[in-house]
XYZ file of C-alpha atoms in Angstrom:
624
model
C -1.797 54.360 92.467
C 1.822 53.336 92.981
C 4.286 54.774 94.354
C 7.983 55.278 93.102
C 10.583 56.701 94.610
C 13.334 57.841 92.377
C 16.476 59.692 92.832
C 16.866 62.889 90.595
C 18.842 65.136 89.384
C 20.963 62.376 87.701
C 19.877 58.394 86.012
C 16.446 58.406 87.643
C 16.730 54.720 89.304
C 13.406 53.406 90.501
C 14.157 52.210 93.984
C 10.464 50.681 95.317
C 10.495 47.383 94.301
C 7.362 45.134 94.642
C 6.151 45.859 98.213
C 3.145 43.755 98.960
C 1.853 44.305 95.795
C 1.983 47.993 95.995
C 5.130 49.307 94.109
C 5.923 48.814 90.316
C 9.503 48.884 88.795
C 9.343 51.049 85.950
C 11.181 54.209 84.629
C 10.491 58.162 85.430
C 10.811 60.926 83.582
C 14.512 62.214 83.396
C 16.061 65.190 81.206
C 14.120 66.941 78.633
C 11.360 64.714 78.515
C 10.669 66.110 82.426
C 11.036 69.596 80.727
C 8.438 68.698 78.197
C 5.836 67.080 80.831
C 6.309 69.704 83.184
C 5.516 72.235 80.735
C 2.919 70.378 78.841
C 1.286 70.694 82.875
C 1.653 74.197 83.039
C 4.415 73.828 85.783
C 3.707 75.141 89.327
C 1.019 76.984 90.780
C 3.197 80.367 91.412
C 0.586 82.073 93.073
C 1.871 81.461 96.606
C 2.077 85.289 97.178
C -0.664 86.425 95.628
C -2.584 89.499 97.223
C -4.910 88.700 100.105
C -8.253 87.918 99.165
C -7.457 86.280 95.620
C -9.636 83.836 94.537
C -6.976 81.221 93.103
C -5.369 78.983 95.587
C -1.176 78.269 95.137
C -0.164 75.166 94.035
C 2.665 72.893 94.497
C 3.762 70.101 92.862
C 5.900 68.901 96.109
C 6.831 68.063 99.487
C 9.261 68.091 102.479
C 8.946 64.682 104.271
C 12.572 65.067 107.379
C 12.793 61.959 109.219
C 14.044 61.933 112.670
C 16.729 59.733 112.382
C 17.715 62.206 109.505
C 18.325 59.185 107.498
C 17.428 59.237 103.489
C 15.120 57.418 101.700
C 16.750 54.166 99.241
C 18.199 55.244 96.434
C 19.982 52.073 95.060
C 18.803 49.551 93.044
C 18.599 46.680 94.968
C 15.394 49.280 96.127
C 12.673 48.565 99.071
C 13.403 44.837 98.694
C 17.038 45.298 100.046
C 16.170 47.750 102.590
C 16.078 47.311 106.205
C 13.013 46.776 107.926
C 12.704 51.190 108.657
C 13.047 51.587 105.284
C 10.329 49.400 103.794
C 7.690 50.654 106.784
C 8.796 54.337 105.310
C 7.693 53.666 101.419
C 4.855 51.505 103.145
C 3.275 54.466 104.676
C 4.287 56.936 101.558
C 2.867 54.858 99.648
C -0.563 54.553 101.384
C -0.505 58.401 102.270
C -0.059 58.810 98.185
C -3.186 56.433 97.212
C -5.300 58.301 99.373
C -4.623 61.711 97.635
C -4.848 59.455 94.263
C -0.946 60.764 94.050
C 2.488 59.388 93.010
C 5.226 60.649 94.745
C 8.922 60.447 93.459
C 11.979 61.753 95.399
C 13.798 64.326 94.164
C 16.518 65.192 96.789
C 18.107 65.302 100.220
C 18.001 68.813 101.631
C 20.945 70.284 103.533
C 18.585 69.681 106.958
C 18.704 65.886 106.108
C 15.094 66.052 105.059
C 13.678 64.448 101.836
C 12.321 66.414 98.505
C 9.491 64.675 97.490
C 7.388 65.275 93.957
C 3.762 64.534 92.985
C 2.949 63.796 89.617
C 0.753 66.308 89.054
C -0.284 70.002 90.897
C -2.241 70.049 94.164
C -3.646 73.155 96.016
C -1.037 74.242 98.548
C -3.976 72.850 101.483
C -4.202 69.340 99.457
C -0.210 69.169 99.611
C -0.812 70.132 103.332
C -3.307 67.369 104.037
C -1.340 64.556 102.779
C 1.786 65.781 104.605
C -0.306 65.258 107.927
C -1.537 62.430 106.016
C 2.276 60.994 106.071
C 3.130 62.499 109.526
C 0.473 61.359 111.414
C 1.028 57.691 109.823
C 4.584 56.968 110.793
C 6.040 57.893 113.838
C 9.663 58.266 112.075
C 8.218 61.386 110.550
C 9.803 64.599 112.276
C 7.733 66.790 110.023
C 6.168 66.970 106.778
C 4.630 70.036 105.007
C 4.308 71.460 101.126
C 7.503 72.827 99.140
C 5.699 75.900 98.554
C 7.121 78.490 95.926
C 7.614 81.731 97.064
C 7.909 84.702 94.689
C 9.346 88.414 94.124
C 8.055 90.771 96.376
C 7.647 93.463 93.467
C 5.444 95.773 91.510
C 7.603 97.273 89.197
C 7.500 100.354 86.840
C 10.288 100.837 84.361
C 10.561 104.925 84.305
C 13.410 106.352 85.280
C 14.472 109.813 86.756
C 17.613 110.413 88.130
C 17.136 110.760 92.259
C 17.386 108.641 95.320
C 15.248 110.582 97.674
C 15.083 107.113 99.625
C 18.291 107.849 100.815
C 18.536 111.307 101.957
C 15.401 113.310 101.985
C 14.383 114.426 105.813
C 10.756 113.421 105.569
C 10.782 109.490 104.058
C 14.586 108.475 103.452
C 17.208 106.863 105.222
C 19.573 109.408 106.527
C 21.934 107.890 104.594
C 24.971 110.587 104.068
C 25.521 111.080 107.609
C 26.207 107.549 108.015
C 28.595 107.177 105.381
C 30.970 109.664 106.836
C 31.430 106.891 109.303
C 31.002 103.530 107.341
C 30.532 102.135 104.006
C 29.971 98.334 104.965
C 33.770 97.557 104.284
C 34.510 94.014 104.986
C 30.980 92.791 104.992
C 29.165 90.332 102.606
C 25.202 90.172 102.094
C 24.468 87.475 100.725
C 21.062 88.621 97.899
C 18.756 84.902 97.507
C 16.728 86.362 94.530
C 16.815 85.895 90.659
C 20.399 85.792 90.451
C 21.959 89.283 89.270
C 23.172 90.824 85.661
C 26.835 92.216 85.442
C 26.278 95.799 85.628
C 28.385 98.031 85.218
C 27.606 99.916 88.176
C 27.199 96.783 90.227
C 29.787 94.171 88.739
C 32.587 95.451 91.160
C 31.126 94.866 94.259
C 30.139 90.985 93.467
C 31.641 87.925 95.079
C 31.108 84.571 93.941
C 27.654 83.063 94.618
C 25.971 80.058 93.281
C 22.661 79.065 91.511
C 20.427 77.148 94.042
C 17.351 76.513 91.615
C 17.397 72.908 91.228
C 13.916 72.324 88.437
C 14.814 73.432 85.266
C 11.719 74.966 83.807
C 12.194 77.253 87.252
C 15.870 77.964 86.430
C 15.014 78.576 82.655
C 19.283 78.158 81.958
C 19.207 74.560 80.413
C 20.453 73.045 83.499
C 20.010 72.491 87.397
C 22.317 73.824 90.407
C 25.993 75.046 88.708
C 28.282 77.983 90.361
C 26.425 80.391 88.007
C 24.131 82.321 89.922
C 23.443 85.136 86.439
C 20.069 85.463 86.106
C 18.860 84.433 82.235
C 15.560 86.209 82.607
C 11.818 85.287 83.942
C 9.676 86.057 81.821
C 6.418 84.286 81.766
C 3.766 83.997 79.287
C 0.220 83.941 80.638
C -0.742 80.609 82.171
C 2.546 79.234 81.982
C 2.218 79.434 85.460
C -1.034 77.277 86.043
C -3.409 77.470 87.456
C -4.671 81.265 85.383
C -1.373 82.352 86.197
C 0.066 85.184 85.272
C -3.142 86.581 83.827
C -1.022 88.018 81.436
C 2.279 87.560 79.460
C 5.322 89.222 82.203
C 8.665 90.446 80.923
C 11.848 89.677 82.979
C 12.109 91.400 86.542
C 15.902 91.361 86.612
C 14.327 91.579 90.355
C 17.527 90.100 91.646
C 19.885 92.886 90.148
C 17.423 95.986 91.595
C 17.994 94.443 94.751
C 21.622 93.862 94.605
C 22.222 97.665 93.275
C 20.099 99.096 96.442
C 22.550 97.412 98.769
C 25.993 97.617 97.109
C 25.877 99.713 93.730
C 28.965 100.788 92.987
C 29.221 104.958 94.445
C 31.591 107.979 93.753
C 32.095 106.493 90.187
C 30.811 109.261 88.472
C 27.571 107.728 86.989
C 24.606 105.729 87.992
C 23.429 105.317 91.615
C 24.736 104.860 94.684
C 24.087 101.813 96.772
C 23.503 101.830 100.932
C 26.489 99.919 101.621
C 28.818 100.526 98.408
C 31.924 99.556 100.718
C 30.546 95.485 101.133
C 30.370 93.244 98.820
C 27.340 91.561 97.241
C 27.116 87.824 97.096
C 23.801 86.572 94.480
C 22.527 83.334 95.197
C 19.923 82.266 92.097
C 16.857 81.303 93.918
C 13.831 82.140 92.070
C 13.170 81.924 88.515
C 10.269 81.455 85.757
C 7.082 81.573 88.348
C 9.075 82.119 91.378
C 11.324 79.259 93.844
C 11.036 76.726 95.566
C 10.949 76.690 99.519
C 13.306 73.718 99.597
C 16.068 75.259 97.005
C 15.602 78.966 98.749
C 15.976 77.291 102.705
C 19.210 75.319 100.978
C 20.799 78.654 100.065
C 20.117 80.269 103.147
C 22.452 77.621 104.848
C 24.911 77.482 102.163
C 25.401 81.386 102.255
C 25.842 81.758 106.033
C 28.496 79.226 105.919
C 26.853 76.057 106.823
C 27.267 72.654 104.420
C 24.995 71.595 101.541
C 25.684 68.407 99.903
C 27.187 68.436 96.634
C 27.611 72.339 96.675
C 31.646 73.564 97.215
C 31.945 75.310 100.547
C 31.117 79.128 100.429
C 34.689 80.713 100.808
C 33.106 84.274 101.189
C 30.011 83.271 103.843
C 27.443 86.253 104.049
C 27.064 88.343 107.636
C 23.484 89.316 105.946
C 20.971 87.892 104.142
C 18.723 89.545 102.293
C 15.476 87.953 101.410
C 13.440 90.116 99.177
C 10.602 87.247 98.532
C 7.668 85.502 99.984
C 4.516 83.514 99.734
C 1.200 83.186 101.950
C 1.261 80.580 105.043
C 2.960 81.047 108.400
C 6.498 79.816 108.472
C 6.897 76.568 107.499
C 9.555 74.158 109.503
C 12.151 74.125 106.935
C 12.843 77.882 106.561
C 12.455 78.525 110.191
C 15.404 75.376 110.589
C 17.343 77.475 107.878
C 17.230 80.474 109.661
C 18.358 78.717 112.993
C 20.954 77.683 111.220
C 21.920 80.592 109.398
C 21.149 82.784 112.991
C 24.031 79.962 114.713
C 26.464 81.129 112.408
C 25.575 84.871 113.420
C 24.393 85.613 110.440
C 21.223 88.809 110.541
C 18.261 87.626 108.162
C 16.287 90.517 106.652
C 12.835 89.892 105.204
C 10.046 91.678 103.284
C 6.863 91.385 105.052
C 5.248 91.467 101.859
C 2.900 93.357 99.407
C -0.388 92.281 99.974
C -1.901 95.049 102.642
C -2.691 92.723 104.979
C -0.964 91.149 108.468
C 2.515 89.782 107.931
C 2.156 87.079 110.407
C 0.276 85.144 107.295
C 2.946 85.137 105.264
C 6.580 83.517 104.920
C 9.760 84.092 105.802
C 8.036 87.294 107.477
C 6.467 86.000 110.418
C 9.458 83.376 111.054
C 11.126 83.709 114.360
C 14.339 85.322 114.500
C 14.410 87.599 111.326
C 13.857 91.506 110.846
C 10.760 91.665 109.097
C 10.671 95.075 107.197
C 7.628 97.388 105.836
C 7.690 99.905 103.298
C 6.908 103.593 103.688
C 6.091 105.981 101.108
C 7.575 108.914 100.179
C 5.598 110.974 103.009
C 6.847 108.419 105.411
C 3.402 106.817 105.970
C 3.021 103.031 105.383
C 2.937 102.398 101.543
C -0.490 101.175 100.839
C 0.500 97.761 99.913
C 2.722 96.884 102.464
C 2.082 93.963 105.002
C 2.006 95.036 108.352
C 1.507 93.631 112.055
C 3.097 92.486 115.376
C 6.098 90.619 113.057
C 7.114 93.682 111.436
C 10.110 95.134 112.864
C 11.404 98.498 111.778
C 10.212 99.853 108.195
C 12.141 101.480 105.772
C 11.621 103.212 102.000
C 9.646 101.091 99.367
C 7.962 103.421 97.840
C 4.491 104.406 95.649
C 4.818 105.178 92.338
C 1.025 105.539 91.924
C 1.172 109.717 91.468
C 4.777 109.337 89.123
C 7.751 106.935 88.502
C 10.058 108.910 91.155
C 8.034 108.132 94.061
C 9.718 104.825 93.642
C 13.409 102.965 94.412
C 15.376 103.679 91.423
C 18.651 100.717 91.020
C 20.615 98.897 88.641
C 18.304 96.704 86.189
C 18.805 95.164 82.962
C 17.032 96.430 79.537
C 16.031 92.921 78.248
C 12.350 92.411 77.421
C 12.337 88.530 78.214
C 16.576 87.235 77.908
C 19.384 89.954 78.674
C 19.981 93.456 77.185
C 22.070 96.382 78.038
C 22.163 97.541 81.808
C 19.671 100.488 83.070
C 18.177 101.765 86.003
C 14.305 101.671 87.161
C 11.861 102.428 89.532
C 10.170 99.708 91.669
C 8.481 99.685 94.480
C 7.307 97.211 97.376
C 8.511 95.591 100.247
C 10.947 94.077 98.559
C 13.056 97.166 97.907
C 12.588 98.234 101.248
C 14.346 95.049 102.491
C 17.670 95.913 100.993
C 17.622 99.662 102.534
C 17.732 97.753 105.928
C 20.114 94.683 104.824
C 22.545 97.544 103.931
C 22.339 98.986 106.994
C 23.078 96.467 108.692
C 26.376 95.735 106.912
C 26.993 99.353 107.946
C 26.404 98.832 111.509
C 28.436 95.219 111.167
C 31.736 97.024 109.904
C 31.527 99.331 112.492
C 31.239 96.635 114.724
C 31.850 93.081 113.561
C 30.885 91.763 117.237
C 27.051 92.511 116.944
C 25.003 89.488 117.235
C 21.660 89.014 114.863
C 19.771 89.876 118.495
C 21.659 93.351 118.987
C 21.969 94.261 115.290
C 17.924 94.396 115.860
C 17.907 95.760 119.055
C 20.145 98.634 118.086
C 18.136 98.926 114.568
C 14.816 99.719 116.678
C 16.467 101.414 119.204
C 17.360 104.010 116.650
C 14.585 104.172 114.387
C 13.281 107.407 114.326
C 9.420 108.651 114.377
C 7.061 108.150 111.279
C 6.116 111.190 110.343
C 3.267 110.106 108.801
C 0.988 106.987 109.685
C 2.396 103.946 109.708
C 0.501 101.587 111.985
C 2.209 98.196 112.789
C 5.427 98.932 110.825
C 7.437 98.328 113.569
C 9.587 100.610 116.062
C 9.909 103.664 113.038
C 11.849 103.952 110.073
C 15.314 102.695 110.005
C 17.803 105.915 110.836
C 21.231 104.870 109.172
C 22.994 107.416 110.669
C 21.870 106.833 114.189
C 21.913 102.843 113.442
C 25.971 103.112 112.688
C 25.538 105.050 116.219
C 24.100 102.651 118.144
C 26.608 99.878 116.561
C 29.383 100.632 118.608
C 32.762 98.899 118.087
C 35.027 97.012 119.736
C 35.719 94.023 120.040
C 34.257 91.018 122.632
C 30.701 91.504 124.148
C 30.003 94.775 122.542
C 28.040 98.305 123.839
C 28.333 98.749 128.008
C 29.356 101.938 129.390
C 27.505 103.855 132.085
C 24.741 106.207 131.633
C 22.795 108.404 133.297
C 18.945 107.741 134.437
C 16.654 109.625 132.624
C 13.139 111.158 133.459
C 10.509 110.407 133.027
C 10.462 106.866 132.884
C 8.170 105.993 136.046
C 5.929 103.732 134.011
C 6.297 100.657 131.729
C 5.289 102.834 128.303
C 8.221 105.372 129.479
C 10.847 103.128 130.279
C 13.982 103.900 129.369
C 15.659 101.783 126.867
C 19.201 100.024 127.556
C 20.305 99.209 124.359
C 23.879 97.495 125.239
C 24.928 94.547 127.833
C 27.478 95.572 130.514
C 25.778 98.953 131.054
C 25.516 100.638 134.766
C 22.727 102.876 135.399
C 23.106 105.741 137.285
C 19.511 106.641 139.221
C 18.209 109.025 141.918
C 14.734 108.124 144.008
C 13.686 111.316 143.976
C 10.935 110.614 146.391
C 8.774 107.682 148.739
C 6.815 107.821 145.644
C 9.680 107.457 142.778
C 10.128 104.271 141.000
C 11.855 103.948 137.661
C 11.672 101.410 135.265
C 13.942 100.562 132.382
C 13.653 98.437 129.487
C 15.963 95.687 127.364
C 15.502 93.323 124.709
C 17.507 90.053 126.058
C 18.589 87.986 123.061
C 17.727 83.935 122.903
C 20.022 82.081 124.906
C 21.165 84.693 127.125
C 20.818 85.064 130.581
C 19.998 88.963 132.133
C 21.659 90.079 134.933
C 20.474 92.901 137.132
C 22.172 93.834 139.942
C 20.871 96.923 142.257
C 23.232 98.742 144.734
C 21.456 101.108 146.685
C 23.194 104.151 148.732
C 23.657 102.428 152.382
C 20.782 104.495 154.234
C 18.436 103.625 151.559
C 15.836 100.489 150.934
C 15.345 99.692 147.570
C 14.101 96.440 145.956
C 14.364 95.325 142.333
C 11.533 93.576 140.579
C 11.433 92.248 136.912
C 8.159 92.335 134.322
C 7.914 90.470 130.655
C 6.503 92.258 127.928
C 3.115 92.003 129.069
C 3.657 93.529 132.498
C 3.472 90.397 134.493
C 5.671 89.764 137.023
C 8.436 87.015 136.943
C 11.221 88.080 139.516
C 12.241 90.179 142.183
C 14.741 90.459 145.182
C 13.727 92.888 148.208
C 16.694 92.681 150.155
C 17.104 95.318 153.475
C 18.404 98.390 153.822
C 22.072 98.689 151.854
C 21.683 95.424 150.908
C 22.446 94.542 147.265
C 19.249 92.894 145.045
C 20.280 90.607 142.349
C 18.088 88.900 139.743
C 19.472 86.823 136.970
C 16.842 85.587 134.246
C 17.119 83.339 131.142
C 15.686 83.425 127.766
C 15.569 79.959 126.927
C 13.229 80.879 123.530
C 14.282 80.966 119.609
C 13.775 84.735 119.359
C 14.339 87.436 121.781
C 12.172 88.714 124.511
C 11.586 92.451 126.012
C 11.794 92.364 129.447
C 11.595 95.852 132.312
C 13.137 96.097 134.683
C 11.968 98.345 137.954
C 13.712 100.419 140.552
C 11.453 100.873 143.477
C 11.170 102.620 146.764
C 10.571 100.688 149.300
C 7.329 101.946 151.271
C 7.534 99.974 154.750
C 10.561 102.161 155.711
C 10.857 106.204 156.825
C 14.822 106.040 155.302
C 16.592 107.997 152.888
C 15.997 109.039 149.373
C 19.141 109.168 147.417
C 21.436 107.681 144.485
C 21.669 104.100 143.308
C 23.505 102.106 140.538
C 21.900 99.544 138.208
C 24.034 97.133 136.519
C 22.940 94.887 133.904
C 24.330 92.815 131.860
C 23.641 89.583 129.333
């Protein structure tokens, strides 16, 4: 087959020209007859987050090829002919990868990461994709990385009743303890930043929306009649069955208006005298038009994560309102791919928090993406009771848990929001019940805007420390959800305020906390310790969560007729430092994180055994 590579959204130039034989000028598809072909094709394969253990394989009909010179592929017309040596090895070995998969690729776009969106001319199973992607990486050495432009797809199962209570807010046993908190913040001044279908003007909604931006770049996907514009409203996705391919949907699917439930959890406009209240009614919502008809591509959704923290995508106006939050109430099956875990570096440099569903499929979350990527919260959903909702993902990714819901025994088990009334294009607003993951996503996303106006100097890696440090019991089973259920209350608590590096203070020791599964948490940098050895046999041990890139300090002064040493343990228990200075002498031991994510490390007072001195007081500082 030959391969062409051909720049898109505007005049589709061919750019290969004859290359040892190999590539044919000719034209591409362009416009509406693309619309026609793609649908004629059945589109993409949207069944990247299907439930675990479904026969059907997802499908994609592209992939991410990101040199590592960052450099693009040709895109004039003078083509591979009039490119320099690099270039014509590049659509050499595209070109060879492609015959071997019987594929024709065509290029579609630069990302904002400098990496290339590349399309196949028909749909492949999401491991097929994968195989040629090696298939290209493993062929040229210019090839940072190369993997499938999965789509990823509403983390929902909806039900359209409605009642007319939020017991995900303030009921003891499953909600958020959500009035207490808003005696002391309401999110003022904060912007989270929804990457979802786009939103509906609501009435109870419309007031609390800053300008966002439609991302979707395929327009079957975007189903508005054109590509990326400033208009991030959300026409409807409603899918007839097999429109999809691939079998998919089984079924003909109204319009979610997924985007707008979302957006109304977080910021819904409150105290108005009708409707519902949102978690953070004080910030301000920004909706950035991700998925559509079938769901989004990976490429378009890691674009927008960028582009809402603040950072520069090409051709896209600069965000004058970038996003302190981002909620990301979608997902698909795989481990995180390269290009959303780049995104969320980039959005995390920026210090903007990323909050994830871990997704609906009962199963572990570390299978599926952007839950398992490094440096997110990952967030299950609880029940009414509490308990894990029985199709939440769970597993050593998850982070804290919050209200999703079951509306298995009646509608009001779910999250009722803002929603539109349309069948298929836009009606009159509502409000519905859903339930899933992704509505448990936004309970935590809105907390953390609370937590960020009381304290704008939180970092992603002490928003989450504080979040888990605060969580509060399940009272029910919840197994691998995380540290508990997000407290909002005590999460606005733990926030602080202040300005530079934020928490500190001194506290007391606290009993019992002689072993590693009793240590007592340190939740802020800068903190002093005040402890008592109690006896020759006393040791305490106390526990923090050092964020990437910092450095911990410890610092032990003991009482001068005393001999204690200071030892430091990873999360596993091993040990990595210690100083066992003399009698009054003072133990220091500084420690780095040089990791993506952030690390749980204990630290340990101890009495030293080898002496007949004193017991008595000590101070611990430490600081990162």
């Amino acid at each position: 087959m030959t391969l062409k590579i051909v720049a898109r959204p505007r005049v589709n130039q061919v750019v290969g020209a004859a290359l040892l034989g190999g590539f044919l000028a000719g034209a591409a598809m362009a416009g509406t007859s693309a619309e026609r072909a793609l649908q004629q094709q059945q589109v993409p394969g949207f069944a990247a987050a299907a439930a675990a253990g479904a026969s059907r394989e997802a499908l994609t009909d592209r992939l991410i090829v990101k040199y590592r010179d960052g450099s693009a592929l040709v895109t004039t017309q003078g083509g591979a002919s009039g490119a320099g040596m690099a270039q014509q090895q590049r659509l050499r070995s595209l070109e060879t990868a492609g015959q071997r998969f019987n594929a024709r690729l065509t290029r579609v776009r630069s990302t904002a990461q400098n990496a290339e969106v590349l399309k196949l001319d028909r749909r492949m199973a999401e491991s097929e994709v994968a195989a040629l992607a090696r298939e290209i990486a493993a062929a040229d050495p210019s090839v940072e990385y190369a993997e499938p432009d999965r789509i990823l797809k509403p983390m929902l199962v909806p039900n359209d009743t409605q009642y007319s209570q939020q017991w995900h807010y303030f009921e003891a046993t499953g909600g958020l303890n959500l009035p207490a908190a808003w005696d002391k913040s309401t999110g003022s001044g904060v912007v989270v930043a929804v990457l979802d279908t786009g939103y509906r003007p609501h009435a109870d909604l419309a007031a609390n929306i800053v300008a966002g931006y439609d991302f979707i770049n395929d327009s079957f996907v975007g189903n508005d009649g054109n590509g990326r514009d400033s208009d991030p409203s959300d026409p409807g996705d409603a899918v007839q069955a097999g429109e999809c391919g691939n079998g998919e949907p089984t079924q003909d699917e109204s319009s979610s208006w997924h985007g707008t439930h979302v957006a109304g959890t977080i910021a819904a406009v409150t105290n108005n005298g009708t409707g519902v209240a949102g978690v953070a009614f004080g910030a301000k919502v920004q909706p950035l038009r991700v998925l559509g008809k079938c769901g989004g591509y990976t490429s378009d959704i890691a674009d927008a994560i960028i582009w809402a923290s603040g950072g520069s995508v090409s051709g896209v106006p600069a965000n004058a309102t970038p996003a302190r939050v981002i909620n990301l109430s979608l997902g698909g099956g795989g481990a995180c791919d390269s290009t959303t875990q780049n995104a969320i570096n980039s959005a995390r440099s920026r210090n903007t928090v990323v909050v994830v569903a871990a997704g609906n499929s009962n199963a572990n979350a570390a299978n599926y993406s952007p839950a398992s990527c490094s440096g997110v919260i990952t967030v299950a959903a609880t029940n009414r009771s509490g308990g894990r909702a029985y199709y939440s993902n769970y597993g050593s990714v998850v982070e804290v848990a919050a209200p999703g819901g079951d509306v298995r025994s009646g509608a009001s088990g779910g999250i009722l929001s803002t929603l539109n009334a349309g069948q298929t294009a836009p009606a009159g607003d509502n409000y519905a019940w859903y339930q899933g993951t992704s509505m448990a996503t936004p309970h935590v996303a809105g907390v953390v805007a609370l937590m960020l106006s009381k304290n704008s100097a939180l970092t992603p890696d002490q928003v989450l420390t504080r979040l888990q440090q605060s969580s509060r019991a399940f009272p029910a089973t919840c197994s691998q959800c995380g540290s508990g259920i997000v407290d909002a209350s005590a999460a606005v608590d733990a926030a602080g305020g202040g300005g530079g590096n934020p928490g500190g203070g001194t506290v007391a020791e606290v009993e019992s906390n002689n072993t590693l599964s009793t240590a007592q948490a340190i939740a802020n940098a800068n903190t002093t310790v005040n402890g008592t050895i109690g006896s020759s046999s006393d040791t305490d041990y106390f526990r923090v969560t050092l964020p990437a890139g910092r450095t911990l300090a410890a610092t032990l002064t003991p009482n001068s007729a005393s001999d204690y040493d200071l030892y430091l343990y990873n999360a596993n228990g091993t040990q990595v430092a210690r100083s066992i200075l003399g009698t009054g002498a003072v133990d220091k031991i500084n420690y780095s994180n040089g990791g993506a994510s952030s690390i749980t490390l204990y630290v340990r007072v101890r009495y030293y055994s080898g002496r007949t001195g004193s017991t008595g007081t000590y101070t611990l500082g430490l600081g990162w």
